[in-house]
Tab-separated table of C-alpha atoms in Angstrom:
chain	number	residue	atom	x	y	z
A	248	UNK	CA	-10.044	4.399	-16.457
A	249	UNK	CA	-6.804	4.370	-17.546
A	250	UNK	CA	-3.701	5.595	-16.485
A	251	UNK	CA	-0.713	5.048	-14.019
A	252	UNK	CA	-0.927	4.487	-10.506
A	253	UNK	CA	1.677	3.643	-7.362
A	254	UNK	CA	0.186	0.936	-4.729
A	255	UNK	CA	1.674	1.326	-1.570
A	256	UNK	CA	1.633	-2.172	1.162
A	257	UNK	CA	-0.110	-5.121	-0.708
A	258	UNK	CA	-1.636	-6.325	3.268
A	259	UNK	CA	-5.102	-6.594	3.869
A	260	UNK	CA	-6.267	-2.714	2.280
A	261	UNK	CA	-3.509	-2.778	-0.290
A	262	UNK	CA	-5.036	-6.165	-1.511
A	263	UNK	CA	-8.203	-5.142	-1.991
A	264	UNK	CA	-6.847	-1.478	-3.266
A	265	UNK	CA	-5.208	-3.645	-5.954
A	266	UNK	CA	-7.773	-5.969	-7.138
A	267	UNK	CA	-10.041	-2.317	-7.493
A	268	UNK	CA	-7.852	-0.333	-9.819
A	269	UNK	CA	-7.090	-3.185	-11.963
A	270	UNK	CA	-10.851	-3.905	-11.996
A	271	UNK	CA	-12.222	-0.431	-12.765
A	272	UNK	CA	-9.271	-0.388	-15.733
A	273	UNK	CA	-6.173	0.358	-14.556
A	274	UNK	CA	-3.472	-1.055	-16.680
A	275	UNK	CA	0.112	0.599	-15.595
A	276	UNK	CA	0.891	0.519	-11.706
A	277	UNK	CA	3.840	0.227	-9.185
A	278	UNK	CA	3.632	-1.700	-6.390
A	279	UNK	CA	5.758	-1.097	-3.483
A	280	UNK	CA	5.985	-3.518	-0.370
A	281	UNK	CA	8.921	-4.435	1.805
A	282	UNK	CA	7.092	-7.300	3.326
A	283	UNK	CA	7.051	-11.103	2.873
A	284	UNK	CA	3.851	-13.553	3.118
A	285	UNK	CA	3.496	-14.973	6.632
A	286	UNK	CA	0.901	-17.626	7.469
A	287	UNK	CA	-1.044	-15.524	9.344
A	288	UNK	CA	-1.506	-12.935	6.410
A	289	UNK	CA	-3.509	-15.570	4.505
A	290	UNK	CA	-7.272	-15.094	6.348
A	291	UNK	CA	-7.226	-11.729	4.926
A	292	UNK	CA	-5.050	-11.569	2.207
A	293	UNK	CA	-6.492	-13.086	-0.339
A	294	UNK	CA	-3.882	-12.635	-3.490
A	295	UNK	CA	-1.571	-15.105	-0.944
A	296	UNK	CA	-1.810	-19.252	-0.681
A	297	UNK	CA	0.530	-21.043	1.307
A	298	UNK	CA	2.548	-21.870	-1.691
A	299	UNK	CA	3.901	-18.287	-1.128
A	300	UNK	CA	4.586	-18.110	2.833
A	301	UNK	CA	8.321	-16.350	2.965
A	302	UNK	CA	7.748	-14.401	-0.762
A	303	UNK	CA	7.689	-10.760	-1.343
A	304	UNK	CA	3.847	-9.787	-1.086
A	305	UNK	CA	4.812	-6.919	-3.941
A	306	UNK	CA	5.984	-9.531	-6.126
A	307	UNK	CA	3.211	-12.159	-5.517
A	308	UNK	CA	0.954	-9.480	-5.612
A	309	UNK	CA	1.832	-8.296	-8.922
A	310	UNK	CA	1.815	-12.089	-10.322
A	311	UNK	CA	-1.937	-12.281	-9.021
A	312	UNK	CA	-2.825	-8.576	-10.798
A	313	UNK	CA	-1.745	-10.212	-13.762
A	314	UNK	CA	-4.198	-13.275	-13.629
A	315	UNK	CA	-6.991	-10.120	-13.512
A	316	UNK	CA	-5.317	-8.211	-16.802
A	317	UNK	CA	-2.638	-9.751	-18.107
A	318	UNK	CA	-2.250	-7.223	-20.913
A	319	UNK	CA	-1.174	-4.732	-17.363
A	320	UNK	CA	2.136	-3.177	-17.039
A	321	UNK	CA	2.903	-3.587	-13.145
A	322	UNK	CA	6.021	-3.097	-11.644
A	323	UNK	CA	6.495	-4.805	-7.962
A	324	UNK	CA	9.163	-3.371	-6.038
A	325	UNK	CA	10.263	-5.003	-2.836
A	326	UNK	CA	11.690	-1.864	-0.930
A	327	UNK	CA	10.920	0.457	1.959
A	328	UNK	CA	8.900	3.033	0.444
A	329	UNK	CA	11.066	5.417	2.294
A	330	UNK	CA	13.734	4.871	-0.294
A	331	UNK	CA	11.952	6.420	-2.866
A	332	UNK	CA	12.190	10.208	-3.728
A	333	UNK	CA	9.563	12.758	-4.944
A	334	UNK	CA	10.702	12.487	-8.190
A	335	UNK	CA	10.178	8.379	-8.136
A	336	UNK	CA	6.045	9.908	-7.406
A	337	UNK	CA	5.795	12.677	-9.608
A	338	UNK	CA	5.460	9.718	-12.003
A	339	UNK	CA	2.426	8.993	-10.955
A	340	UNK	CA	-1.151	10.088	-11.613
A	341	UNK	CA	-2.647	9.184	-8.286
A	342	UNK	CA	-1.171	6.993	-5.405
A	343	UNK	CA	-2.983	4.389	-3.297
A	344	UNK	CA	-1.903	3.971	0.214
A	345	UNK	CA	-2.477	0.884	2.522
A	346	UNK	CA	0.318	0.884	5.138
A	347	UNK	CA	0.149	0.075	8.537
A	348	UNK	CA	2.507	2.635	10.681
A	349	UNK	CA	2.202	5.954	11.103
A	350	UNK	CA	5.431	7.387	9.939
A	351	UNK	CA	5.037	5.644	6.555
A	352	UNK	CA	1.386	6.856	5.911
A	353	UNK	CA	2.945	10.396	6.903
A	354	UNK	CA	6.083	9.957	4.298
A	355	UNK	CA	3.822	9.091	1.194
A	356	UNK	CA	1.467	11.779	1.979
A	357	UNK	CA	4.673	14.339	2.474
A	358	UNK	CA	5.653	12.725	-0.788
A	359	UNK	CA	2.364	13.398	-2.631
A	360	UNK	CA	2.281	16.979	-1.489
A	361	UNK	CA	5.080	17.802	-2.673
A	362	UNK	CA	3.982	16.161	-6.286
A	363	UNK	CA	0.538	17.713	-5.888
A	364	UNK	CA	-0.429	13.898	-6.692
A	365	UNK	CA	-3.778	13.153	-5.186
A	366	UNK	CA	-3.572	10.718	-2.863
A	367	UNK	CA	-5.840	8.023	-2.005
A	368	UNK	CA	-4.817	7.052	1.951
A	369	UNK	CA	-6.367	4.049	3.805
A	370	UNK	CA	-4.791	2.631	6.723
A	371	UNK	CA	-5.093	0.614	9.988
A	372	UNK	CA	-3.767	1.088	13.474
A	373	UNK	CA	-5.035	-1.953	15.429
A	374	UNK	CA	-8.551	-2.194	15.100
A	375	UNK	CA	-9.487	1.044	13.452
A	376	UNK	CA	-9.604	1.794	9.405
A	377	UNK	CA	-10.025	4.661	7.805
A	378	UNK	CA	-9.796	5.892	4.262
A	379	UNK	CA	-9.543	9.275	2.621
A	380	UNK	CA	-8.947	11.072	-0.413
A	381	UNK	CA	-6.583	13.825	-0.107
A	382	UNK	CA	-5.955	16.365	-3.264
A	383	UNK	CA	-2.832	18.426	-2.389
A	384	UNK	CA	-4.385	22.454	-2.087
A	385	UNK	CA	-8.070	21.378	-1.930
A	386	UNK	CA	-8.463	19.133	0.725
A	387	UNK	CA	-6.850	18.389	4.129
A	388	UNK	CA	-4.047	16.330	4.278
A	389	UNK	CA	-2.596	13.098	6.260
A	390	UNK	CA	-0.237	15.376	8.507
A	391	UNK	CA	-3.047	18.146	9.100
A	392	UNK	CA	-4.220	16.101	11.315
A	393	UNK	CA	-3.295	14.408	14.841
A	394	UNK	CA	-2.600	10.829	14.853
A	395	UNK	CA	-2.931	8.461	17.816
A	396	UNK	CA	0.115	6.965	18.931
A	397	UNK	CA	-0.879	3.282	18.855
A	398	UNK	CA	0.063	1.674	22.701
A	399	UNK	CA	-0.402	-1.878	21.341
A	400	UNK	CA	0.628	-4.204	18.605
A	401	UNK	CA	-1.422	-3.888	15.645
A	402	UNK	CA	-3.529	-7.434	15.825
A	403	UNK	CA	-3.080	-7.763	11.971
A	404	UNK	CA	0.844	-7.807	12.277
A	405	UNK	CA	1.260	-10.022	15.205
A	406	UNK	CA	2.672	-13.460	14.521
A	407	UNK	CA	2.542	-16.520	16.683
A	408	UNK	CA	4.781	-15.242	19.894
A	409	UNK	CA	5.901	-11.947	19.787
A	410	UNK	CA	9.204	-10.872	20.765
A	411	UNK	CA	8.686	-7.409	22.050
């Protein structure tokens, strides 16, 4: 299946989201993540050793797509994805979502909208996951919907000691 694609968080979902595309055949993809590689990101994430604790997990990321295709064109990008217009994902064919917050999920699926880019959107908040494909006109999207305000600290996102 060719084609171009924009991966959004490469955590836990946006690993596995990547290692899917690039193994049913797709070959040009953006991957945006403003995170680094902390320790406790490696029982789940498995594109991440300890050899890359403190790197950008879109760059890492797109280092371990290439060990799957290396004939892929991937672009990592490590930026908030809410510095990126809906012109930067009209680009795109179809965009795969695995953030963790809220207001993110709710800014790529204002984004997609907008494109009339289908949108595939996965997500945690704390223990619960969820995935769904949303086709701007057809289906319901992201927003349409009420959203519980998590109360707690997402478990995957908490590091040793917290500090609020």
């Amino acid at each position: 299946m060719p084609g171009g694609g924009l991966g959004e968080g490469a955590g836990g979902i946006g690993c596995e989201l990547l290692k899917n595309t690039i193994l049913v055949g797709f070959r040009r993809m953006h991957i945006v993540d403003l995170d680094t590689i902390d320790v406790s990101n490696l029982h789940r994430q498995f594109l991440f050793s300890t050899a890359d604790v403190g790197k950008p997990k879109a760059i890492v990321a797109r280092e371990a797509m290439l060990k799957y295709a290396p004939d892929a064109d991937i672009t990592a990008h490590f930026k908030n994805v809410f510095t990126f217009s809906a012109a930067f994902f009209r680009q795109f064919k179809i965009v795969f979502n695995g953030l963790d917050n809220i207001e993110a999920r709710s800014y790529v699926n204002q984004m997609c909208v907008l494109g009339g880019i289908p949108l595939v959107e996965t997500g945690t908040a704390g223990l619960l996951g969820q995935s769904s494909l949303i086709v701007p006109g057809v289906t319901e999207c992201f927003d349409c919907r009420e959203h519980p305000t998590p109360i707690t600290f997402p478990i995957c996102t908490i590091r040793s000691t917290p500090s609020t």
